[in-house]
Amino acid sequence: MAVNPMTMTILALVYIAITMVIGYIGYKKTKCSEDYLVAGRDSHPVVIALSYGATFISTSAIIGFGGQAANLGMSLIWLTVLNIGVGILLAFVLFGKRTREIGHRLSAVTFPDLMCKLYKSPVLQYIAGFIIVVSMPLYTAAILIGGARFIEPTLGIDYTTSLILFAVITAVYVVFGGLIAVMYTDAFQGTIMLVGMTVLLGLTLIAVGGVTAGCEALTNMAGLVPKALADQGMTGWTSMPALGSPIWFTVITTLVLGVGIGVLAQPQLVVRFMTAKDDKTLNRAILVGGPFILMMTGVAFTVGALSNVYFYNTTGKLAIDAAGGNVDTIIPLFINSAMPDLFVVIFMLTLLAAAMSTLSALYHAMGTALVCDLWGRGRECALSMKAHQFGIVIMMVLSTILAFLLPISIIARATAMFMGLCACAFLPSFAIGVYAKNPSTKAALYSMVSGAVVWFAWTAFFHAAEAKPLGICQAIFGKVTLLGAPWTAVDPIVIALPISMIVMIALQLQYGKEQSAEAAAA
Amino acid sequence: MILGIPDPQILLGYGLAIGFTLACIVYGLLNWNKGGNGNGS
């Protein structure tokens, strides 16, 4: 980094101090378990919107997916379309209001608890809690690795210390302040992210000569698409990949659908709907949430693609070549090369804020799932604040250990995997559960299990991007994947989610009436 | 070619991203005071 490390360190310390003060205010406001678990069901609309957005957008969304846009072009803007259309509008209007109302009525405090009360089935709470406790540490570890890899060169702290400090500092305010502290600090961190990304867009457009000139220059670079990418269907940075090509499948199924739909059933986001006092709060939150997401992913993808123009004009290289072939370092390199020193500092804080806001939400969701939904279900201790604090610490330690065991290259992959699994396992049963008059327990159970199992099977045996590093298929069958192209590029969500949905709808039609007759007889 | 982008699918993507954002703002403004009934449904 070009900026003096001492300046960076001082600003990082000021940022952490402010975060801790806000966390302390959250701690002081936390009087009972309901405060700790669902922020007293009385959060401000701006806090809900910024907390939802900042939790949703992690460092990998900015650095990882921004780098992907530099490599694959502006086709990623379709992910922003889904992020806003599905992740905000559909999520808040269709699911948010029902979730809030049902959560209040049934006094649900976690996502698995909501599923249990919707379907009157403790088994569903155990299964949902189990899926969260097993899969969320993977996503958490990816966020920890991303944060530590960023802190290491920026503040000059070695990787191991960076990772432990990052894990512990974030855990402190989550453990003591619960969801109020998490959401307050999210709002502060979301504000920093909004400022950082707005400035980034403005300075990038100046660096490439404006919107039209920059995009025209990028269009004229189509002939420079590397042969390896052109052979796989890439046509340029301002055009979609060739329909049905391997890159088209990667962009549309993994990046756009996988992440765009996956957001709908993420436990740590669903619980934010239950923190709203009334529908008015959610209506107002939508007004803030939409523009916030546009300024996060929309800006990251646009800047990522346009960075090719800057690098080509200044170094004669494409962004990916300038970054030495590492997609994850394109955005940081662009910031360091093209932006003034002051902005490098602002962007450093933006990334730290993005990582901490997601990490804090995951700690809270995992810890409460462990205590409320698995270990303590049905017991008095499940609602004890001390028990939840203990649960968060356990999950924080497990995630940190996992972060040391996983390879660095897992960051973007683990993010997409977690979101895909959540959608396949939870989305159909969650959607039917909040809308059906008599949701069938059997349907939810089979949908959840089939979604998770098919997702895992496709991940381990068919989707090359995961099957190869996992090595399960290789060990059992002696080959990387069971099928050849194009199936190796089709994301698990495209297969597992429709299956989970069909199972849910078919069994709901068969058993829903039976269940309603039983309920009437009782 | 509009704004230097030749592919209508990319332009449509940007149009929808901005359109959905405006829809969020309009929805929020139109429903600013609706649904303020505390815990009720």
Coordinates of C-alpha atoms in Angstrom, one line a residue:
Chain A
M1 CA 0.0 0.0 0.0
A2 CA 1.2 3.5 -0.8
V3 CA -0.2 5.0 2.4
N4 CA 1.9 5.2 5.5
P5 CA 1.1 2.0 7.6
M6 CA 1.0 4.2 10.7
T7 CA -1.9 6.3 9.3
M8 CA -3.7 3.1 8.4
T9 CA -3.2 1.6 11.9
I10 CA -4.4 4.7 13.6
L11 CA -7.5 4.9 11.4
A12 CA -8.2 1.2 11.9
L13 CA -7.9 1.7 15.7
V14 CA -10.3 4.7 15.6
Y15 CA -12.7 2.6 13.5
I16 CA -12.5 -0.3 16.0
A17 CA -12.9 2.1 18.9
I18 CA -16.1 3.6 17.4
T19 CA -17.4 0.0 16.7
M20 CA -16.8 -1.0 20.3
V21 CA -18.6 2.1 21.6
I22 CA -21.6 1.4 19.4
G23 CA -21.4 -2.3 20.5
Y24 CA -21.4 -1.1 24.2
I25 CA -24.5 1.0 23.6
G26 CA -26.1 -2.2 22.2
Y27 CA -25.0 -4.1 25.3
K28 CA -26.5 -1.5 27.6
K29 CA -29.8 -1.7 25.7
T30 CA -29.9 -5.5 26.0
K31 CA -32.0 -6.3 29.0
C32 CA -33.6 -9.7 28.2
S33 CA -33.3 -12.7 25.8
E34 CA -35.7 -11.2 23.3
D35 CA -33.3 -8.2 23.1
Y36 CA -30.4 -10.5 22.6
L37 CA -32.0 -12.7 20.0
V38 CA -34.3 -10.4 18.0
A39 CA -33.2 -6.9 19.0
G40 CA -36.3 -6.4 21.1
R41 CA -38.5 -6.5 17.9
D42 CA -38.2 -2.8 17.7
S43 CA -35.4 -1.8 15.3
H44 CA -35.4 1.4 13.3
P45 CA -36.0 1.0 9.5
V46 CA -32.7 2.5 8.5
V47 CA -30.9 0.2 11.0
I48 CA -32.8 -2.8 9.5
A49 CA -32.0 -1.8 5.9
L50 CA -28.3 -1.1 6.5
S51 CA -27.9 -4.2 8.7
Y52 CA -29.6 -6.4 6.2
G53 CA -27.5 -4.9 3.3
A54 CA -24.2 -4.9 5.2
T55 CA -24.7 -8.5 6.4
F56 CA -25.6 -9.6 2.8
I57 CA -22.6 -7.8 1.2
S58 CA -19.3 -9.2 2.5
T59 CA -15.7 -8.5 1.4
S60 CA -16.0 -11.3 -1.1
A61 CA -18.9 -9.6 -2.8
I62 CA -16.8 -6.5 -3.4
I63 CA -13.3 -8.0 -3.9
G64 CA -14.1 -11.5 -5.2
F65 CA -17.1 -10.7 -7.4
G66 CA -15.6 -7.3 -8.4
G67 CA -12.6 -9.2 -9.6
Q68 CA -14.8 -11.7 -11.4
A69 CA -16.4 -8.7 -13.3
A70 CA -12.9 -7.5 -14.3
N71 CA -12.3 -11.0 -15.7
L72 CA -15.7 -11.9 -17.2
G73 CA -17.2 -8.5 -17.8
M74 CA -20.4 -6.6 -17.2
S75 CA -22.7 -9.6 -17.5
L76 CA -22.4 -9.8 -13.7
I77 CA -24.8 -6.8 -13.6
W78 CA -27.6 -9.4 -13.8
L79 CA -26.6 -10.5 -10.3
T80 CA -27.3 -6.9 -9.1
V81 CA -30.7 -7.2 -10.8
L82 CA -31.4 -10.2 -8.7
N83 CA -29.8 -8.7 -5.6
I84 CA -32.2 -5.8 -5.6
G85 CA -35.3 -7.4 -7.3
V86 CA -35.2 -10.7 -5.3
G87 CA -32.9 -9.9 -2.4
I88 CA -34.7 -6.7 -1.4
L89 CA -38.0 -6.1 -3.1
L90 CA -39.3 -9.7 -3.2
A91 CA -37.6 -10.6 0.1
F92 CA -39.0 -7.7 2.1
V93 CA -42.5 -7.5 0.4
L94 CA -43.3 -11.2 0.0
F95 CA -41.4 -12.8 2.8
G96 CA -40.4 -10.0 5.2
K97 CA -43.8 -8.9 6.2
R98 CA -45.2 -12.4 6.7
T99 CA -42.1 -13.5 8.6
R100 CA -42.3 -10.5 10.9
E101 CA -46.0 -11.0 11.6
I102 CA -45.7 -14.8 12.2
G103 CA -42.5 -14.3 14.2
H104 CA -44.3 -11.9 16.5
R105 CA -47.4 -14.1 16.8
L106 CA -45.5 -17.3 17.5
S107 CA -42.7 -15.6 19.5
A108 CA -40.1 -17.1 17.2
V109 CA -36.5 -16.0 18.0
T110 CA -34.3 -17.8 15.4
F111 CA -34.9 -19.1 11.9
P112 CA -35.0 -22.8 12.9
D113 CA -37.4 -21.8 15.8
L114 CA -39.6 -20.1 13.2
M115 CA -39.7 -23.3 11.1
C116 CA -40.5 -25.4 14.2
K117 CA -43.4 -23.1 15.1
L118 CA -44.7 -22.8 11.5
Y119 CA -44.8 -26.5 11.1
K120 CA -45.3 -27.5 14.8
S121 CA -42.4 -29.8 14.4
P122 CA -39.3 -29.8 16.7
V123 CA -37.6 -32.2 14.2
L124 CA -37.5 -29.3 11.6
Q125 CA -35.9 -27.1 14.2
Y126 CA -33.2 -29.7 14.8
I127 CA -32.6 -30.2 11.1
A128 CA -32.4 -26.5 10.3
G129 CA -30.2 -25.9 13.3
F130 CA -28.0 -28.8 12.3
I131 CA -27.6 -27.5 8.7
I132 CA -26.7 -24.0 10.1
V133 CA -24.2 -25.3 12.7
V134 CA -22.5 -27.6 10.1
S135 CA -22.5 -25.3 7.0
M136 CA -22.2 -21.8 8.4
P137 CA -18.7 -22.2 9.9
L138 CA -17.5 -22.8 6.3
Y139 CA -18.9 -19.4 5.2
T140 CA -17.6 -17.8 8.4
A141 CA -14.2 -19.2 7.9
A142 CA -14.1 -17.8 4.3
I143 CA -15.0 -14.3 5.7
L144 CA -12.2 -14.7 8.3
I145 CA -9.7 -15.8 5.7
G146 CA -10.7 -12.9 3.4
G147 CA -10.4 -10.4 6.3
A148 CA -7.1 -11.7 7.6
R149 CA -5.6 -11.8 4.1
F150 CA -6.6 -8.1 3.7
I151 CA -5.4 -7.0 7.2
E152 CA -2.0 -8.7 6.8
P153 CA -0.5 -6.5 4.1
T154 CA -2.6 -3.4 5.0
L155 CA -1.6 -3.1 8.6
G156 CA 1.6 -5.2 8.5
I157 CA 0.3 -7.8 11.0
D158 CA 1.2 -11.4 10.3
Y159 CA -1.6 -13.7 9.0
T160 CA -2.1 -15.8 12.1
T161 CA -2.4 -12.8 14.4
S162 CA -4.6 -10.9 11.9
L163 CA -7.0 -13.8 11.7
I164 CA -7.2 -14.3 15.5
L165 CA -7.5 -10.5 16.2
F166 CA -10.2 -10.2 13.5
A167 CA -12.2 -13.2 15.0
V168 CA -11.9 -12.0 18.6
I169 CA -12.6 -8.3 18.2
T170 CA -15.8 -9.0 16.2
A171 CA -16.8 -11.7 18.7
V172 CA -16.5 -9.3 21.7
Y173 CA -19.4 -7.1 20.8
V174 CA -21.5 -9.9 19.4
V175 CA -21.1 -12.0 22.6
F176 CA -21.9 -9.1 25.0
G177 CA -24.3 -7.0 23.0
G178 CA -26.3 -9.6 21.1
L179 CA -28.4 -8.7 18.0
I180 CA -28.9 -5.0 19.1
A181 CA -25.1 -4.5 19.1
V182 CA -24.7 -6.4 15.8
M183 CA -27.4 -4.3 14.1
Y184 CA -26.1 -1.0 15.4
T185 CA -22.6 -1.7 14.4
D186 CA -23.9 -3.0 11.0
A187 CA -25.6 0.3 10.4
F188 CA -22.3 2.2 11.2
Q189 CA -20.3 -0.2 9.0
G190 CA -23.0 0.0 6.2
T191 CA -22.6 3.8 6.2
I192 CA -18.9 3.5 5.7
M193 CA -19.4 1.0 2.9
L194 CA -21.9 3.4 1.2
V195 CA -19.4 6.3 1.3
G196 CA -16.5 4.2 0.1
M197 CA -18.4 2.7 -2.8
T198 CA -19.9 6.0 -3.9
V199 CA -16.4 7.6 -4.0
L200 CA -15.0 4.6 -5.8
L201 CA -17.6 4.9 -8.6
G202 CA -16.9 8.6 -9.0
L203 CA -13.1 8.3 -9.1
T204 CA -13.2 5.3 -11.5
L205 CA -15.4 7.2 -14.0
I206 CA -13.0 10.1 -13.8
A207 CA -10.1 7.7 -14.4
V208 CA -11.6 6.2 -17.5
G209 CA -12.9 9.5 -19.0
G210 CA -16.6 9.2 -18.1
V211 CA -19.4 6.7 -18.6
T212 CA -19.7 6.6 -22.4
A213 CA -15.9 7.0 -23.1
G214 CA -15.0 4.4 -20.6
C215 CA -17.6 1.9 -21.8
E216 CA -16.7 2.5 -25.5
A217 CA -13.0 1.9 -24.7
L218 CA -14.0 -1.3 -23.0
T219 CA -16.1 -2.4 -25.9
N220 CA -13.2 -1.7 -28.3
M221 CA -11.1 -4.1 -26.2
A222 CA -13.2 -7.1 -27.2
G223 CA -10.5 -8.3 -29.5
L224 CA -8.1 -8.6 -26.5
V225 CA -10.2 -11.3 -24.7
P226 CA -7.7 -14.0 -23.8
K227 CA -8.0 -17.1 -26.1
A228 CA -8.7 -19.4 -23.2
L229 CA -11.8 -17.3 -22.2
A230 CA -12.8 -16.7 -25.8
D231 CA -12.8 -20.5 -26.4
Q232 CA -15.1 -20.9 -23.4
G233 CA -17.7 -18.4 -24.7
M234 CA -16.5 -14.9 -23.6
T235 CA -17.3 -12.3 -26.3
G236 CA -16.1 -9.1 -24.6
W237 CA -16.4 -7.1 -21.4
T238 CA -19.6 -5.2 -22.4
S239 CA -21.5 -8.1 -23.9
M240 CA -23.0 -11.4 -22.5
P241 CA -21.0 -14.6 -23.0
A242 CA -22.2 -16.9 -25.8
L243 CA -25.5 -18.6 -24.8
G244 CA -24.9 -22.1 -23.4
S245 CA -21.1 -21.8 -23.3
P246 CA -19.2 -22.8 -20.1
I247 CA -18.7 -19.2 -19.1
W248 CA -22.4 -18.4 -19.7
F249 CA -23.3 -21.3 -17.3
T250 CA -20.8 -20.1 -14.7
V251 CA -22.1 -16.5 -14.8
I252 CA -25.8 -17.4 -15.0
T253 CA -26.1 -20.5 -12.8
T254 CA -23.3 -20.0 -10.2
L255 CA -22.9 -16.3 -9.9
V256 CA -26.3 -14.9 -10.8
L257 CA -28.8 -17.6 -9.8
G258 CA -26.7 -19.2 -7.0
V259 CA -26.1 -16.0 -5.1
G260 CA -29.1 -14.0 -6.4
I261 CA -31.7 -16.6 -5.2
G262 CA -29.6 -18.0 -2.3
V263 CA -30.1 -14.8 -0.4
L264 CA -33.8 -15.4 0.1
A265 CA -33.5 -18.1 2.7
Q266 CA -30.3 -17.2 4.6
P267 CA -31.1 -17.6 8.3
Q268 CA -29.0 -14.6 9.4
L269 CA -31.0 -12.4 7.0
V270 CA -34.5 -13.8 7.7
V271 CA -34.0 -13.1 11.4
R272 CA -33.7 -9.4 10.6
F273 CA -37.3 -9.3 9.5
M274 CA -38.3 -10.4 13.0
T275 CA -36.6 -7.4 14.5
A276 CA -39.2 -5.0 12.9
K277 CA -42.0 -3.7 15.1
D278 CA -44.5 -3.4 12.2
D279 CA -44.9 -3.5 8.4
K280 CA -44.4 0.2 8.3
T281 CA -40.8 -0.3 9.5
L282 CA -40.2 -2.8 6.7
N283 CA -41.8 -0.5 4.0
R284 CA -39.4 2.3 5.0
A285 CA -36.4 -0.1 5.1
I286 CA -37.0 -1.1 1.5
L287 CA -36.5 2.6 0.5
V288 CA -33.0 2.4 1.9
G289 CA -32.1 -1.2 1.1
G290 CA -32.6 -1.0 -2.7
P291 CA -30.2 2.0 -3.3
F292 CA -27.7 0.5 -0.8
I293 CA -27.4 -2.8 -2.7
L294 CA -27.2 -0.9 -6.1
M295 CA -24.2 1.1 -4.7
M296 CA -22.5 -2.1 -3.4
T297 CA -22.7 -4.8 -6.1
G298 CA -23.7 -2.5 -9.0
V299 CA -20.6 -0.4 -8.4
A300 CA -18.3 -3.3 -7.7
F301 CA -19.2 -5.0 -11.0
T302 CA -19.0 -1.8 -13.0
V303 CA -15.7 -0.7 -11.5
G304 CA -14.3 -4.2 -11.9
A305 CA -15.1 -4.3 -15.6
L306 CA -13.9 -0.8 -16.2
S307 CA -10.6 -1.4 -14.4
N308 CA -9.5 -3.2 -17.7
V309 CA -9.6 0.2 -19.5
Y310 CA -7.4 1.8 -16.8
F311 CA -4.8 -1.0 -16.7
Y312 CA -4.7 -1.2 -20.5
N313 CA -4.2 2.6 -20.8
T314 CA -1.5 2.8 -18.1
T315 CA 0.3 -0.6 -18.4
G316 CA -0.8 -2.1 -21.7
K317 CA -2.1 -5.1 -19.8
L318 CA -5.6 -6.5 -19.0
A319 CA -6.6 -6.3 -15.3
I320 CA -6.1 -10.0 -14.8
D321 CA -2.6 -9.9 -16.2
A322 CA -1.7 -6.8 -14.2
A323 CA -2.8 -8.7 -11.1
G324 CA -0.6 -11.6 -11.9
G325 CA -3.5 -13.9 -12.8
N326 CA -5.1 -13.6 -9.3
V327 CA -8.8 -12.5 -9.6
D328 CA -9.0 -11.6 -5.9
T329 CA -6.2 -9.0 -6.1
I330 CA -7.6 -7.0 -9.1
I331 CA -9.7 -4.6 -7.1
P332 CA -7.1 -3.9 -4.4
L333 CA -4.5 -3.4 -7.1
F334 CA -6.8 -1.0 -9.0
I335 CA -7.4 1.0 -5.8
N336 CA -3.7 1.3 -5.0
S337 CA -2.8 2.2 -8.5
A338 CA -5.6 4.5 -9.6
M339 CA -6.9 6.1 -6.4
P340 CA -5.5 8.9 -4.3
D341 CA -3.9 7.9 -1.0
L342 CA -6.9 9.3 1.0
F343 CA -9.2 7.0 -0.8
V344 CA -7.0 4.0 -0.2
V345 CA -7.6 4.6 3.5
I346 CA -11.4 5.0 3.0
F347 CA -11.5 1.8 1.0
M348 CA -9.5 -0.1 3.6
L349 CA -12.2 0.8 6.2
T350 CA -14.9 -0.1 3.7
L351 CA -13.5 -3.6 3.3
L352 CA -13.0 -4.0 7.1
A353 CA -16.6 -2.8 7.7
A354 CA -18.0 -5.2 5.0
A355 CA -16.1 -8.2 6.6
M356 CA -17.0 -7.4 10.2
S357 CA -20.7 -6.8 9.5
T358 CA -21.1 -10.2 7.8
L359 CA -19.0 -11.9 10.4
S360 CA -20.9 -10.6 13.4
A361 CA -24.2 -11.7 11.9
L362 CA -22.9 -15.2 11.3
Y363 CA -21.5 -15.5 14.8
H364 CA -24.9 -14.6 16.2
A365 CA -26.8 -16.9 13.9
M366 CA -24.5 -19.9 14.6
G367 CA -24.3 -19.4 18.3
T368 CA -28.1 -19.0 18.7
A369 CA -28.7 -22.1 16.5
L370 CA -26.3 -24.2 18.6
V371 CA -27.9 -23.1 21.9
C372 CA -31.5 -22.4 21.1
D373 CA -32.2 -24.9 18.3
L374 CA -29.9 -27.9 19.0
W375 CA -28.6 -28.1 22.5
G376 CA -31.2 -26.2 24.4
R377 CA -34.4 -26.8 22.4
G378 CA -37.4 -27.0 24.7
R379 CA -35.3 -26.2 27.8
E380 CA -35.4 -23.1 29.9
C381 CA -31.7 -22.5 29.3
A382 CA -32.4 -22.0 25.7
L383 CA -33.5 -18.5 26.5
S384 CA -30.7 -17.7 28.8
M385 CA -28.4 -15.0 27.6
K386 CA -25.4 -16.6 29.2
A387 CA -26.0 -19.9 27.3
H388 CA -26.2 -18.0 24.0
Q389 CA -23.0 -16.1 24.8
F390 CA -21.3 -19.4 25.4
G391 CA -22.7 -20.8 22.2
I392 CA -21.3 -17.8 20.2
V393 CA -17.9 -18.3 21.7
I394 CA -17.9 -22.0 20.8
M395 CA -18.9 -21.4 17.2
M396 CA -16.3 -18.5 16.9
V397 CA -13.5 -20.9 18.1
L398 CA -14.7 -23.7 15.7
S399 CA -14.8 -21.2 12.7
T400 CA -11.4 -19.8 13.5
I401 CA -9.9 -23.4 13.6
L402 CA -11.6 -24.2 10.3
A403 CA -10.2 -20.9 8.8
F404 CA -6.7 -22.2 9.6
L405 CA -7.4 -25.5 7.9
L406 CA -9.0 -24.3 4.7
P407 CA -7.1 -23.2 1.6
I408 CA -7.0 -19.5 0.8
S409 CA -8.7 -20.0 -2.6
I410 CA -11.9 -21.1 -0.9
I411 CA -13.3 -17.6 -0.2
A412 CA -15.6 -17.0 -3.2
R413 CA -16.4 -20.7 -3.6
A414 CA -17.4 -21.1 0.1
T415 CA -19.7 -18.0 -0.2
A416 CA -21.5 -19.4 -3.2
M417 CA -21.7 -22.9 -1.6
F418 CA -23.3 -21.6 1.6
M419 CA -25.9 -19.5 -0.2
G420 CA -26.7 -22.4 -2.6
L421 CA -27.2 -24.8 0.3
C422 CA -29.4 -22.4 2.2
A423 CA -31.6 -21.9 -0.9
C424 CA -31.9 -25.6 -1.7
A425 CA -32.5 -26.8 1.9
F426 CA -34.7 -23.9 3.3
L427 CA -36.3 -21.8 0.5
P428 CA -39.3 -24.1 -0.5
S429 CA -40.3 -25.0 3.0
F430 CA -39.8 -21.4 4.3
A431 CA -41.9 -20.0 1.4
I432 CA -44.8 -22.5 1.8
G433 CA -44.5 -22.3 5.5
V434 CA -45.2 -18.5 5.7
Y435 CA -48.0 -18.6 3.1
A436 CA -49.9 -21.9 3.3
K437 CA -52.8 -22.2 5.7
N438 CA -51.9 -25.7 6.8
P439 CA -48.3 -26.3 5.8
S440 CA -47.5 -30.0 5.8
T441 CA -44.7 -31.1 8.2
K442 CA -43.9 -34.1 6.1
A443 CA -43.5 -31.9 2.9
A444 CA -41.2 -29.5 4.7
L445 CA -39.1 -32.4 6.2
Y446 CA -38.6 -34.2 2.9
S447 CA -38.1 -30.9 1.0
M448 CA -35.4 -29.8 3.4
V449 CA -33.6 -33.1 3.4
S450 CA -33.9 -33.7 -0.3
G451 CA -32.6 -30.2 -1.0
A452 CA -29.6 -30.6 1.2
V453 CA -28.8 -34.1 0.0
V454 CA -29.1 -33.4 -3.7
W455 CA -27.1 -30.2 -3.3
F456 CA -24.3 -32.1 -1.6
A457 CA -24.4 -35.0 -4.2
W458 CA -24.2 -32.5 -7.1
T459 CA -21.5 -30.5 -5.4
A460 CA -19.4 -33.6 -4.6
F461 CA -19.9 -35.7 -7.8
F462 CA -20.9 -33.4 -10.7
H463 CA -19.9 -29.7 -10.3
A464 CA -16.3 -29.6 -11.2
A465 CA -15.4 -26.4 -9.3
E466 CA -16.2 -28.1 -6.0
A467 CA -15.9 -31.8 -6.9
K468 CA -12.2 -31.4 -7.8
P469 CA -11.0 -29.8 -4.6
L470 CA -13.3 -32.0 -2.4
G471 CA -11.9 -35.2 -4.1
I472 CA -14.7 -37.4 -3.0
C473 CA -15.7 -38.5 -6.5
Q474 CA -12.1 -39.1 -7.4
A475 CA -11.6 -41.3 -4.3
I476 CA -14.7 -43.4 -5.0
F477 CA -15.0 -43.5 -8.8
G478 CA -11.5 -42.6 -9.9
K479 CA -12.6 -39.6 -11.9
V480 CA -13.1 -35.9 -11.0
T481 CA -16.8 -35.8 -12.0
L482 CA -19.4 -38.4 -13.0
L483 CA -20.6 -36.5 -16.1
G484 CA -18.9 -34.4 -18.7
A485 CA -19.6 -30.8 -20.0
P486 CA -21.8 -28.9 -19.8
W487 CA -23.0 -30.6 -16.5
T488 CA -19.7 -29.9 -14.8
A489 CA -20.4 -26.2 -15.1
V490 CA -24.1 -26.3 -13.9
D491 CA -24.3 -25.1 -10.3
P492 CA -25.9 -27.4 -7.7
I493 CA -28.7 -24.9 -7.1
V494 CA -30.0 -25.4 -10.6
I495 CA -30.6 -29.1 -9.9
A496 CA -31.2 -29.2 -6.1
L497 CA -33.6 -26.3 -5.8
P498 CA -36.2 -27.5 -8.4
I499 CA -36.1 -31.0 -6.8
S500 CA -36.6 -29.5 -3.3
M501 CA -39.4 -27.3 -4.6
I502 CA -41.2 -30.2 -6.5
V503 CA -41.0 -32.4 -3.4
M504 CA -42.4 -29.6 -1.3
I505 CA -45.3 -28.7 -3.6
A506 CA -46.2 -32.4 -4.4
L507 CA -46.2 -33.5 -0.7
Q508 CA -48.0 -30.3 0.4
L509 CA -50.8 -31.0 -2.1
Q510 CA -51.0 -34.6 -0.8
Y511 CA -50.6 -34.1 2.9
G512 CA -51.6 -30.5 3.4
K513 CA -55.4 -31.3 3.4
E514 CA -54.8 -34.4 5.6
Q515 CA -53.0 -32.2 8.1
S516 CA -55.7 -29.6 8.0
A517 CA -58.4 -32.3 8.6
E518 CA -56.4 -33.6 11.5
A519 CA -56.1 -30.0 12.9
A520 CA -59.9 -29.5 12.5
A521 CA -60.6 -32.8 14.3
A522 CA -58.3 -31.9 17.1
Chain B
M1 CA -24.8 1.5 -29.1
I2 CA -26.0 3.4 -26.0
L3 CA -23.5 4.7 -23.4
G4 CA -20.8 2.8 -25.2
I5 CA -22.4 -0.6 -24.5
P6 CA -23.4 -2.5 -27.7
D7 CA -25.2 -5.5 -26.1
P8 CA -28.9 -4.9 -25.3
Q9 CA -28.8 -7.6 -22.7
I10 CA -26.2 -5.7 -20.7
L11 CA -28.1 -2.5 -21.1
L12 CA -31.3 -4.3 -20.0
G13 CA -29.4 -5.5 -16.9
Y14 CA -28.4 -2.0 -16.0
G15 CA -31.9 -0.7 -16.8
L16 CA -33.5 -3.3 -14.5
A17 CA -31.0 -2.8 -11.7
I18 CA -31.7 1.0 -11.7
G19 CA -35.5 0.3 -12.3
F20 CA -35.7 -2.1 -9.3
T21 CA -33.9 0.5 -7.2
L22 CA -36.4 3.2 -8.2
A23 CA -39.2 0.7 -7.5
C24 CA -37.8 0.2 -3.9
I25 CA -37.7 4.0 -3.4
V26 CA -41.3 4.5 -4.8
Y27 CA -42.6 1.5 -2.8
G28 CA -41.1 2.9 0.4
L29 CA -42.5 6.4 -0.2
L30 CA -46.0 5.2 -1.2
N31 CA -46.2 2.9 1.9
W32 CA -44.3 5.2 4.3
N33 CA -47.1 5.3 6.8
K34 CA -48.9 2.0 6.0
G35 CA -48.8 -1.0 8.2
G36 CA -48.0 0.9 11.4
N37 CA -50.1 -1.4 13.7
G38 CA -47.6 -2.6 16.2
N39 CA -47.6 -6.3 16.5
G40 CA -50.7 -6.9 14.5
S41 CA -50.8 -8.6 11.1

